[in-house]
Coordinates of C-alpha atoms in Angstrom, one line a residue:
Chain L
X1 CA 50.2 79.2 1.8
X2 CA 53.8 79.7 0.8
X3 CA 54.7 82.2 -1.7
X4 CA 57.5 82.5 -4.5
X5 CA 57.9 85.9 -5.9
X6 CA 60.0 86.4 -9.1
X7 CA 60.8 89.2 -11.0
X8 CA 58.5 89.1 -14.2
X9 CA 61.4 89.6 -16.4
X10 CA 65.5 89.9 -16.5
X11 CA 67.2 91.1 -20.0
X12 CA 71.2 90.6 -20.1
X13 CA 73.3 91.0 -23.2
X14 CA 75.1 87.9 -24.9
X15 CA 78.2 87.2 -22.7
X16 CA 76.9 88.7 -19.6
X17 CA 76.1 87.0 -16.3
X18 CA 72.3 86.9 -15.6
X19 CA 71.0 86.1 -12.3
X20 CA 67.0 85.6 -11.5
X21 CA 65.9 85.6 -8.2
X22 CA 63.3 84.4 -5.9
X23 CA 61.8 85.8 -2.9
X24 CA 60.2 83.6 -0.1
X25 CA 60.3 83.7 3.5
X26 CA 63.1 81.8 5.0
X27 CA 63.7 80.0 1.7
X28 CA 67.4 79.5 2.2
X29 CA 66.1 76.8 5.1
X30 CA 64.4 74.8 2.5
X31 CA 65.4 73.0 -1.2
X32 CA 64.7 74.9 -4.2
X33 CA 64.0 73.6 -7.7
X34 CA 64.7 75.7 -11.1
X35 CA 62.8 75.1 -14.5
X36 CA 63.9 76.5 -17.9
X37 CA 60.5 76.8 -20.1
X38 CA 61.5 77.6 -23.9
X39 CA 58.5 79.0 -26.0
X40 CA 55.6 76.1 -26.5
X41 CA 58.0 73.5 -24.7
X42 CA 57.4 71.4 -21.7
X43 CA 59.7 72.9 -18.8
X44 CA 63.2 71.0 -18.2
X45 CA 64.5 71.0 -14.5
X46 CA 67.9 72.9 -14.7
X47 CA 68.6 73.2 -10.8
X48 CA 68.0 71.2 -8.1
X49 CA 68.2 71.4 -4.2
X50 CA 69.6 74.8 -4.5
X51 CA 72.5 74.2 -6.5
X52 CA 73.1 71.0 -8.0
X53 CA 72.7 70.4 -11.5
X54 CA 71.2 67.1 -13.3
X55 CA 73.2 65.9 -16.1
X56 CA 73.3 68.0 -19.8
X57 CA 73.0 71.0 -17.8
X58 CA 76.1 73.2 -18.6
X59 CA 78.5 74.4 -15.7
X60 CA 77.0 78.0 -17.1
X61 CA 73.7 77.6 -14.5
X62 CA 74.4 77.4 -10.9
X63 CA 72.1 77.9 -7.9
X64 CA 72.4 79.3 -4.6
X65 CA 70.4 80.0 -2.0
X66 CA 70.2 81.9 1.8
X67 CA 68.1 84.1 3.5
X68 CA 65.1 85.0 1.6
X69 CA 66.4 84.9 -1.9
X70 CA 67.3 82.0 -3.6
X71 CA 69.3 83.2 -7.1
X72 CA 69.8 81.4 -10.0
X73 CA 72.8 82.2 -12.2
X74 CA 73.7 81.5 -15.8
X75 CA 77.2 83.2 -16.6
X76 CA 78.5 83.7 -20.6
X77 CA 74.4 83.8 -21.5
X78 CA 73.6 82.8 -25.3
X79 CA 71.0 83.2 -27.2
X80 CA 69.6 79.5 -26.5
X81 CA 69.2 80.5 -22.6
X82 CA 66.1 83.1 -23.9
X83 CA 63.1 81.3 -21.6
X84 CA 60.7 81.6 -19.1
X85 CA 62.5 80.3 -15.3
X86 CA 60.1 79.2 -12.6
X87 CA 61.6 78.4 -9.1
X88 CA 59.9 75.9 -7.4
X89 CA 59.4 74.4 -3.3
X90 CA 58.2 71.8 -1.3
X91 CA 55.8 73.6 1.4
X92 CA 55.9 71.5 4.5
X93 CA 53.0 73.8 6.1
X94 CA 50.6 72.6 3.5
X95 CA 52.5 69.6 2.0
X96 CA 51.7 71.2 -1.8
X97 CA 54.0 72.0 -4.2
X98 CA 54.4 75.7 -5.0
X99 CA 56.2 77.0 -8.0
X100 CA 56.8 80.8 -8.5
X101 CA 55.0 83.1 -11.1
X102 CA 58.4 82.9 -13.3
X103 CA 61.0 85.3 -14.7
X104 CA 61.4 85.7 -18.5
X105 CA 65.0 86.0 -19.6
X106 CA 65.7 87.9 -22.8
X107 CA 68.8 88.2 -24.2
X108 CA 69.0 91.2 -26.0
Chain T
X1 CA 63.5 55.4 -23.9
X2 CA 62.2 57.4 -20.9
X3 CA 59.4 59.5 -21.8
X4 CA 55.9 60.5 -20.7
X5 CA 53.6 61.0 -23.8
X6 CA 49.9 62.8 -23.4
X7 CA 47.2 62.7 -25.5
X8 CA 46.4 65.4 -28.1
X9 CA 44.6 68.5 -28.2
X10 CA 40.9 68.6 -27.2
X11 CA 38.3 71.5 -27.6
X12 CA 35.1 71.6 -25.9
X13 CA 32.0 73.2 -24.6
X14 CA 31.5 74.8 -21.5
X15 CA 29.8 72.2 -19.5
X16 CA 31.5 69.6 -21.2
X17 CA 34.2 67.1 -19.9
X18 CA 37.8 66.1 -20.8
X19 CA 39.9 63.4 -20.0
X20 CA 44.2 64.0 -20.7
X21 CA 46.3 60.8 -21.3
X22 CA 49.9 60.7 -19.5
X23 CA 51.2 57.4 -20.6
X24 CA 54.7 56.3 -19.1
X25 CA 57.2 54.2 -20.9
X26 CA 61.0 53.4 -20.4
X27 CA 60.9 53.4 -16.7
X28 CA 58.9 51.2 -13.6
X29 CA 56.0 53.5 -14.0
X30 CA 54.2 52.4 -9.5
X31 CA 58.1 53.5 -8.4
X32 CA 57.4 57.5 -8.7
X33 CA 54.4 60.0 -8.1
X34 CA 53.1 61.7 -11.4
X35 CA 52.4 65.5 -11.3
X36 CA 49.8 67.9 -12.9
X37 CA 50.6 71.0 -13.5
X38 CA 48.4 73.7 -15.4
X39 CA 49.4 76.7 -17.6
X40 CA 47.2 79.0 -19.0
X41 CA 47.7 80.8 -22.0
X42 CA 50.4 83.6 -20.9
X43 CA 50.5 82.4 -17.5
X44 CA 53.1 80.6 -14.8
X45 CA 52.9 77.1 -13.7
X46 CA 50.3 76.0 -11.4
X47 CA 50.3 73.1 -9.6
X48 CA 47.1 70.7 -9.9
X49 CA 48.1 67.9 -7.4
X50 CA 49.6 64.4 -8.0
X51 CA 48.7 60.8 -7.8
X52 CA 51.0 57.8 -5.8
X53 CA 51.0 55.7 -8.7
X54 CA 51.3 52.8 -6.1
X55 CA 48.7 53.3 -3.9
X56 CA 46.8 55.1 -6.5
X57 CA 46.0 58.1 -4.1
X58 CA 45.2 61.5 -5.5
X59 CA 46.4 64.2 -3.6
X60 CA 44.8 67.6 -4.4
X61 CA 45.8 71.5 -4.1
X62 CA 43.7 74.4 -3.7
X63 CA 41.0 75.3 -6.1
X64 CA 41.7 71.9 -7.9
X65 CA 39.0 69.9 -5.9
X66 CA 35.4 68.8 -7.0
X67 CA 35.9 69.2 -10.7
X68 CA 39.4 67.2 -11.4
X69 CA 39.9 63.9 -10.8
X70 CA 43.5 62.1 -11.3
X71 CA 43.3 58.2 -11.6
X72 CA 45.5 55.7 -12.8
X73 CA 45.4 52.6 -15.1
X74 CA 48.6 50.9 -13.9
X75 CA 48.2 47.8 -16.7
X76 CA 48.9 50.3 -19.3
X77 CA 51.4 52.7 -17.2
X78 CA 48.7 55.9 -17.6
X79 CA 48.3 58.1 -15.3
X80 CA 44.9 60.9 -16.3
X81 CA 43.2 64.0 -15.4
X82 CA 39.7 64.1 -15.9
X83 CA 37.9 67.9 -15.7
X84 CA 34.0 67.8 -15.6
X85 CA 32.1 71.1 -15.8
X86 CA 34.3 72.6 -17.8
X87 CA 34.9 76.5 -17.7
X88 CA 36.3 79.2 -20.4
X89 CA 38.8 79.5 -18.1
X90 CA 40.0 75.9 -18.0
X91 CA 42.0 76.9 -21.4
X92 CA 45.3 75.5 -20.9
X93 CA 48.0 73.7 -21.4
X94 CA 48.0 70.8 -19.0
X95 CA 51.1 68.8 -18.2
X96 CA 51.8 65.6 -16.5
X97 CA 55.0 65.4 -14.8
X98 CA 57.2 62.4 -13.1
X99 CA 58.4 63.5 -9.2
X100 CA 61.5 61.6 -8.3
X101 CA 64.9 62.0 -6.4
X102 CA 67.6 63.1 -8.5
X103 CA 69.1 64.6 -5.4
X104 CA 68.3 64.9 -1.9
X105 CA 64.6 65.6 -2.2
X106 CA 62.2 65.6 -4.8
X107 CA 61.9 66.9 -8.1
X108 CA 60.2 66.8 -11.2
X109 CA 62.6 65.1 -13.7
X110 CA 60.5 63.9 -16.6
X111 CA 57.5 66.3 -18.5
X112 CA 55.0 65.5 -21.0
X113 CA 54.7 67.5 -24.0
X114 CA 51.6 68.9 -22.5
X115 CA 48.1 68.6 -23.7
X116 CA 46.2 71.9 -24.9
X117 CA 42.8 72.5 -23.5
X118 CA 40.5 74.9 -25.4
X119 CA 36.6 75.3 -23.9
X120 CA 35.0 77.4 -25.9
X121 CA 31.2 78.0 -27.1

């Protein structure tokens, strides 16, 4: 089956640009989905199909994707962006969902 | 408003079974699939599978088959996971999630709050 690798965790200082990644073979031929999971919430979709945001998400996230790596970015990083981030495809091979094992962000 | 609510916390025995609420409101609840995802304490998402709340078919992933069962009651716009058997390591929050197209495929727009399940002796 298809597999999402994420770094376990990112730490970027208030102000900085952070940028999470995820591994997957070929993954820049395929949509990719981002979560934002705050401590003992549900997760929120942040990013969708790569790049596009749904509404209330601040110009700050953005989403790109090629190659193997699809990268999510969230410039100017506050304190409210601390959360766990879980990328997330569509497997065609199996026709199940797969979500990657997630990157914590910590702002320091 | 648009929301999916799930029932509350539930502790059981090993061997025992559970069965987790996901009731819809605010939207036409047969017009999109409904997710389950698991997290364990600590741990990443897992997918569990979903359920075509129109045709009512469950679709299952990997090591989520024989024990779970996802069913619908579409007079009361609930969507449920039943787990029979139930293992220490079934601890988890469970979450029931709305898959729609905000763009151009699939996503999951709309979460419960999640349901906390605790089997323990």
């Amino acid at each position: 089956s298809y597999v999402l690798t994420q770094p376990p965790s990112v730490s970027v200082a208030p102000g900085q640009t952070a940028r999470l990644t995820c591994g997957g073979d070929k993954i820049g031929l395929t949509s990719v989905h981002w979560y934002q999971q705050k401590a003992g919430q549900a997760p929120v979709l942040v990013v969708f199909d790569g790049g596009d945001r749904p509404s209330g998400i601040p110009e700050r996230v953005s989403g790109s994707n090629s190659g193997n790596t699809a990268t999510l970015t969230i410039t100017r990083v506050e304190a409210g962006d601390e959360a766990d981030y879980y990328c997330q495809v569509w497997d065609t091979a199996t026709d199940h969902w797969v979500f990657g094992g997630g990157t914590r962000l910590t702002v320091l | 408003q648009v929301q999916l609510v799930q029932s509350g916390s539930e502790l059981k025995k090993p061997g025992a079974s559970v069965k987790i609420a996901c009731k819809a409101s605010g939207y036409s609840f047969t017009k999109y699939l409904i997710n389950w995802v698991r997290q364990a304490p600590g741990q990443g998402l897992e997918w569990m599978g979903w359920i075509n709340t129109n045709t009512e078919d469950p679709t299952y992933a990997l090591g989520f088959t024989g024990r779970f069962v996802l069913s619908l009651d579409t007079s009361v716009s609930t969507a449920y996971l039943q787990i029979s058997g139930l293992k220490a390591d079934d601890t988890a929050v469970y979450y029931c999630a709305r898959e729609r197209p905000v763009g151009r495929t699939n996503q999951f727009d709309l979460w419960g709050q999640g349901t906390l399940v605790t089997v323990s002796s």
